[in-house]
Coordinates of C-alpha atoms and ligand atoms in Angstrom, one line a residue:
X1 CA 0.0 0.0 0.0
X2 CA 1.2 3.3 -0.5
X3 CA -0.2 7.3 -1.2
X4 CA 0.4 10.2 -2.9
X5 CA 0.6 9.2 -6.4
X6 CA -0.1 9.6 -9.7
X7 CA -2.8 8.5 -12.0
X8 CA -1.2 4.7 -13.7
X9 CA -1.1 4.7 -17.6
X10 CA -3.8 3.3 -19.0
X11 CA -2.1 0.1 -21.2
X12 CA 0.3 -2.3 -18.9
X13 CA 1.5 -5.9 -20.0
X14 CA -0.3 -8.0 -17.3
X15 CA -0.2 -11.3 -17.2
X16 CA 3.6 -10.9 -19.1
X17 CA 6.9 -11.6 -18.5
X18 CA 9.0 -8.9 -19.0
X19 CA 12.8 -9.1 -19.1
X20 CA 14.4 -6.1 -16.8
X21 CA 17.7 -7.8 -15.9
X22 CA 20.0 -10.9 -17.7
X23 CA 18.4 -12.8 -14.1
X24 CA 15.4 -11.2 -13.6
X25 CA 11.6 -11.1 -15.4
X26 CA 8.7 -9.1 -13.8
X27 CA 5.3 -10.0 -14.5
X28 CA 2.7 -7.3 -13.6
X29 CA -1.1 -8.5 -11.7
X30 CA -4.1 -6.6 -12.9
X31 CA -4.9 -5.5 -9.5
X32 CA -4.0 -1.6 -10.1
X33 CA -5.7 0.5 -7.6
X34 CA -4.8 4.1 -6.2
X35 CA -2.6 1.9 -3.4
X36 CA -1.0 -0.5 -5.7
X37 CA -0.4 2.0 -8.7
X38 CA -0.3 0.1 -11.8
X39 CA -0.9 -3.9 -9.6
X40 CA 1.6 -6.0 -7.9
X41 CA 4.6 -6.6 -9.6
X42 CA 5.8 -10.2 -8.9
X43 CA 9.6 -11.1 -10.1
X44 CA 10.7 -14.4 -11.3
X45 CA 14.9 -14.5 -10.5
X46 CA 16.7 -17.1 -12.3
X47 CA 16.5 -18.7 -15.8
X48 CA 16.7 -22.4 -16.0
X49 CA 17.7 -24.4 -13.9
X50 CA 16.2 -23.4 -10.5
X51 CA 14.2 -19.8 -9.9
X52 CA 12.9 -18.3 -7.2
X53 CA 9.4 -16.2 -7.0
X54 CA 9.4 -12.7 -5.0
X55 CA 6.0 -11.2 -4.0
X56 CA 3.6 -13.9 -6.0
X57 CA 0.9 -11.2 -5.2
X58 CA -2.8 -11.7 -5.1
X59 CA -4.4 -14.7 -5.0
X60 CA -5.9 -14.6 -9.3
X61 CA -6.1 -17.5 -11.7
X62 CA -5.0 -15.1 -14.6
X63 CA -1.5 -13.8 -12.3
X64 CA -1.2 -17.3 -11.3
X65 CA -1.2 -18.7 -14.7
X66 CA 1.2 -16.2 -15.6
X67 CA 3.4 -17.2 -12.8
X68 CA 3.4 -20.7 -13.9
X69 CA 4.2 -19.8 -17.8
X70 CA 7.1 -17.5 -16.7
X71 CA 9.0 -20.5 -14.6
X72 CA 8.1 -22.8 -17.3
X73 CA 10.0 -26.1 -16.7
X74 CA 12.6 -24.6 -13.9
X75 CA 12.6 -26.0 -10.9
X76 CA 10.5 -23.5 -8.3
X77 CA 13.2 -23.5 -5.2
X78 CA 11.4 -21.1 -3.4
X79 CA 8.5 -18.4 -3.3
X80 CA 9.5 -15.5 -0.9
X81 CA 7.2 -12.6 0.0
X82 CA 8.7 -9.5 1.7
X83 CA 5.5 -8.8 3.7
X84 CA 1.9 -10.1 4.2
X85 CA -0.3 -7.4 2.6
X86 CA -3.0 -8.8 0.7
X87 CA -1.7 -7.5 -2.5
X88 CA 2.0 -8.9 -2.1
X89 CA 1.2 -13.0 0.0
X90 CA -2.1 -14.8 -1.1
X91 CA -0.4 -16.2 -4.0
X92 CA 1.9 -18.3 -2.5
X93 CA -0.1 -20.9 -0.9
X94 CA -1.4 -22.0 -4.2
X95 CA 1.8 -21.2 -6.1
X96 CA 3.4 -23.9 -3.4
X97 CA 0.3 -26.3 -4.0
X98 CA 0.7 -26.4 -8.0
X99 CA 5.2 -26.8 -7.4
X100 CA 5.6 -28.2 -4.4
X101 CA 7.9 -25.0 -4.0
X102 CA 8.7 -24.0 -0.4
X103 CA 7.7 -20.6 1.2
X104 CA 10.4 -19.0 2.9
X105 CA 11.0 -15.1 3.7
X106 CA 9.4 -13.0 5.7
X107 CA 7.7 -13.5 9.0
X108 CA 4.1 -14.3 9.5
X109 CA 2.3 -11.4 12.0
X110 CA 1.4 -12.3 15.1
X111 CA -2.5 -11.6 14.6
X112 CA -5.3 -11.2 17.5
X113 CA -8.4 -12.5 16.4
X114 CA -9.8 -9.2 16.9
X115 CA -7.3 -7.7 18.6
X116 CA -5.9 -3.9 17.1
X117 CA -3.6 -5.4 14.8
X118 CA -6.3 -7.4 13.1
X119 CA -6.3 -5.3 9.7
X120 CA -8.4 -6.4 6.6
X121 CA -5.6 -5.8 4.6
X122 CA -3.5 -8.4 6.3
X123 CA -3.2 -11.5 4.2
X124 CA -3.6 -13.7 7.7
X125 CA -3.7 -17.1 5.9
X126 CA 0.5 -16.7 5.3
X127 CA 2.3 -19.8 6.6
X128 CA 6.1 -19.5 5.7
X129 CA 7.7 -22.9 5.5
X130 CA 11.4 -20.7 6.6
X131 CA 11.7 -17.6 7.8
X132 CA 14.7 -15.2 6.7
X133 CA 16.1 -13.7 9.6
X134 CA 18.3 -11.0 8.4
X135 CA 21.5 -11.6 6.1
X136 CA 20.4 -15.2 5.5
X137 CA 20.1 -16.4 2.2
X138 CA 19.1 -18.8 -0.2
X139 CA 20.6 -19.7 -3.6
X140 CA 19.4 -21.2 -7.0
X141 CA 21.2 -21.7 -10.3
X142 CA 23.5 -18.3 -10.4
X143 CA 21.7 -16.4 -8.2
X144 CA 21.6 -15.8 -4.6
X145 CA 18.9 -13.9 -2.5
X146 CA 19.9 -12.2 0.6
X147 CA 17.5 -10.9 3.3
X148 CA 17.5 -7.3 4.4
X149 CA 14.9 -6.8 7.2
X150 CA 13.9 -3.5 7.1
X151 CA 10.4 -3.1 9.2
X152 CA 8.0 0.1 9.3
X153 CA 6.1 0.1 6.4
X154 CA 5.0 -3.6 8.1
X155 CA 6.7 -5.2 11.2
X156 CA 7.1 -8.3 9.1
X157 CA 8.7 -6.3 6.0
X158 CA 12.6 -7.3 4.2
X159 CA 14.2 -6.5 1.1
X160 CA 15.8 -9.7 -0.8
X161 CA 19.1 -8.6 -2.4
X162 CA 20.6 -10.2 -5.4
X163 CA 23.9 -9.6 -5.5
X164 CA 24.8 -10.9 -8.7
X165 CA 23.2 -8.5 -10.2
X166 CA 23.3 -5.6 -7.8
X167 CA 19.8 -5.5 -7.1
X168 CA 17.4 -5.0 -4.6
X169 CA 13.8 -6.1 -4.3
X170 CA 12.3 -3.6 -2.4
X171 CA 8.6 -4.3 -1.7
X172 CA 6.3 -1.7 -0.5
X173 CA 9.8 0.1 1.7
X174 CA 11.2 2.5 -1.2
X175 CA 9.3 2.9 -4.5
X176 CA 9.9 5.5 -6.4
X177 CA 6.2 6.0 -7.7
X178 CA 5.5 7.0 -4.3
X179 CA 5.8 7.1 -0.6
X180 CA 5.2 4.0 1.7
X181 CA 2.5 4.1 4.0
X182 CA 3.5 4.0 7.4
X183 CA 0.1 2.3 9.6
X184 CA 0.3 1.5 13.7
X185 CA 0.4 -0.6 15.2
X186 CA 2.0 -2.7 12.5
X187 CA 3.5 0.1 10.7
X188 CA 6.4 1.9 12.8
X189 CA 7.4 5.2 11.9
X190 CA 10.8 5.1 14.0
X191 CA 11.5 1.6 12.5
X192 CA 10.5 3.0 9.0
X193 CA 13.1 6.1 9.4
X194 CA 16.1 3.5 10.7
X195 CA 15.3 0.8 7.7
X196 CA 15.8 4.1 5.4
X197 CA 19.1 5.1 6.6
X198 CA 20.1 1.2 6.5
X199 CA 19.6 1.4 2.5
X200 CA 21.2 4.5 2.4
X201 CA 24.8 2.8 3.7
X202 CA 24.3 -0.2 1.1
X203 CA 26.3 0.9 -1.4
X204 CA 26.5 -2.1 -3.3
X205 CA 22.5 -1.6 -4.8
X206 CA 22.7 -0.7 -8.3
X207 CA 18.7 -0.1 -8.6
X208 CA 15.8 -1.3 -7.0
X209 CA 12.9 -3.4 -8.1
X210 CA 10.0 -2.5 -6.0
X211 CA 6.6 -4.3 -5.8
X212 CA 4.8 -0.7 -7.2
X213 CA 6.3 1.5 -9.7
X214 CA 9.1 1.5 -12.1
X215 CA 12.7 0.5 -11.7
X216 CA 14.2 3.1 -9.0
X217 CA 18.2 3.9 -11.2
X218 CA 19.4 5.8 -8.6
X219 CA 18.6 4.2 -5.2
X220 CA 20.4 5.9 -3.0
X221 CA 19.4 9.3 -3.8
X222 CA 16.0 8.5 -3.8
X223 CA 16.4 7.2 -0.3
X224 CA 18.0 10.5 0.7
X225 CA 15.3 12.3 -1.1
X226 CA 12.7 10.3 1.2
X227 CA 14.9 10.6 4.3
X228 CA 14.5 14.5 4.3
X229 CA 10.6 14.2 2.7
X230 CA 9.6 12.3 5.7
X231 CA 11.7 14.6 7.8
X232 CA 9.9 17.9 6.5
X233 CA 6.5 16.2 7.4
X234 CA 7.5 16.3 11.1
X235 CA 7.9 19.8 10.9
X236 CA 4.7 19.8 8.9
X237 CA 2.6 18.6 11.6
X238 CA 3.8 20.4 14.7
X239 CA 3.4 23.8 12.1
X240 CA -0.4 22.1 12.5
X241 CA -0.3 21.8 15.3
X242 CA 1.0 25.3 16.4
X243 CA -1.8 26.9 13.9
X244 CA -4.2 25.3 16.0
X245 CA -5.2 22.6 14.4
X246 CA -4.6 19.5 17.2
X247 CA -6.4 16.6 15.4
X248 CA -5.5 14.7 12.4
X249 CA -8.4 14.9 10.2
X250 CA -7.7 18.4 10.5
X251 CA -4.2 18.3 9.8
X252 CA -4.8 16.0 7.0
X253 CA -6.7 18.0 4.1
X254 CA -3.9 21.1 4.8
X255 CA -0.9 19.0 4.2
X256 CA -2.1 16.7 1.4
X257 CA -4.2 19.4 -0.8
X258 CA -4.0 18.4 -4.3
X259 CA -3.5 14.7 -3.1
X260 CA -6.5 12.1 -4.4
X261 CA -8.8 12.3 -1.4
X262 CA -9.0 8.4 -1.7
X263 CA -5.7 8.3 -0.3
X264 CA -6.8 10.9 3.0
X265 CA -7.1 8.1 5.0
X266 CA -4.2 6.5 4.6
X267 CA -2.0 9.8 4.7
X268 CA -3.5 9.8 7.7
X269 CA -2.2 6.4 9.3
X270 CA 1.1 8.0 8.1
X271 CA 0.4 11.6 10.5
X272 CA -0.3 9.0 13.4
X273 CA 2.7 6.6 13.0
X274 CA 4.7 10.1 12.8
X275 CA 3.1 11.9 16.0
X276 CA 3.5 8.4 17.7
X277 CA 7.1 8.8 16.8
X278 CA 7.5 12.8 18.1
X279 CA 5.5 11.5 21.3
X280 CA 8.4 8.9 22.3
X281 CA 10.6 11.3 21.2
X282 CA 9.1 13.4 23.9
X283 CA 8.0 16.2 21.4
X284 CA 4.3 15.9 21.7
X285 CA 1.2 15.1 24.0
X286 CA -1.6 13.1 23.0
X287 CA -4.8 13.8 24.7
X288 CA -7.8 11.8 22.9
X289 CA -7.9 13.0 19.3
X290 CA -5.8 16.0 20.2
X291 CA -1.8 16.9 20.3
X292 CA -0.5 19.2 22.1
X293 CA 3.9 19.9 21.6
X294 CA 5.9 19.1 25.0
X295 CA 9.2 19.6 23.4
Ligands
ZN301 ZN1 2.3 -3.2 1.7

């Protein structure tokens, strides 16, 4: 999921495998929606031999098929998902049924029943075979994927690195289309902020291949770029906050003018996981609906 964004153009190759990298085809779900810009892009990494499937996205027969046609008579070693959003996990489980290909990456959420955490949006069904604790890997026919936990967006969240070919998969964490959204009590602004600066001292990323969005060429300054956006947010809401505007749906229509109004609400997950943030930071006060600065 993600906000602020553009309108997608109106012809995209679903259900296609398109060749972005000598180890890497992307093949594009028709599940585009202001969140998912364009749909889910799902990668296939490896050629024959053995592959491995990154994001298989949502569960539907015509991405699924796809899926299947693109890995063709390689062996599936593994389908690895870099969080459980609905548009990013429900894939797998059938993917895995039709292989026999193992699930391994990120961590399934802890879910109450009906608990705070228990979003709609949560793909809860998610049952990893493995989990990738950070800097593990796995490996395939000349390639190797390495996992880069980097929660906020979603506790759960990692980036899988391919070094062969200097590239990151980046999920819903960095896309250049737009800015992640950042929802408590999953999402974690402070934890978003510290898996930024940890991209920003990999050097060795030549370009990112998010879930959303183009190819990002120049990853690094795109991660600075959304280091100081996020920081000139913060000073964004306590300016709200000083002009006497204490509650977020206040706040909200002033700072995102000119943004779809679609995307209000969750622009305003992202307000909350920042004032959270400035509140253990000591900065601000919440009382009910209303913040008040401390610092
Ligand atoms: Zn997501």
């Amino acid at each position: 999921m993600a906000a602020e964004t553009s309108a997608p153009p109106a012809e995209r190759p679903y259900a296609f495998a398109e060749p972005i990298d000598p180890l890497v085809r992307r093949v594009l779900a028709r599940n585009p929606s202001p969140f998912t810009f364009t749909g889910t892009q799902s990668y296939v990494v490896g050629g024959e031999g053995s592959v491995a499937v990154i994001d298989p996205g949502p569960d539907e027969p015509e991405h699924l098929e796809a899926l299947l046609a693109t890995i063709g008579s390689a062996q599936l070693a593994a389908i690895c998902c870099t969080h459980t959003h609905r548009d990013h996990s429900p894939a797998a489980a059938p993917l895995a049924a039709r292989t026999g290909a193992p699930i391994i990456g990120c961590a399934p959420l802890t879910l109450e029943d009906d608990g705070p955490r228990a979003d709609a949006a949560f793909d809860v069904s998610y049952r990893p075979d493995r989990v990738m604790a950070d800097g593990e890997s796995i490996s395939g026919d000349g390639w190797t994927l390495i996992a880069v936990a980097t929660p906020g967006h979603t506790s759960n969240h990692v980036c899988f690195a391919l070094p062969e070919s200097g590239v990151l998969f980046t999920g819903d964490h960095v896309m250049g289309w737009s800015t992640s959204v950042v929802s408590p009590p999953d999402g974690d602004m402070a934890d978003y902020m510290a898996s930024l600066a940890r991209l920003y001292e990999r050097e060795q990323d030549r370009v990112y291949f998010p879930a959303h969005g183009p190819a990002v060429e120049k990853p690094r300054q795109l991660v600075r770029g959304m280091i100081g956006h996020r920081k000139q947010r913060e000073r964004q809401i306590l300016r709200q906050i000083e002009a006497g505007r204490p509650r977020i749906a206040d706040m909200v229509p002033q700072m995102y003018k000119g943004v779809d109004e679609r995307l209000w609400p969750a622009a305003g997950r992202s307000v909350l996981a920042h004032l959270i943030d400035l509140e253990q930071r000591g900065a601000v006060a919440r009382s009910g609906e209303e913040w008040k600065i401390t610092g």
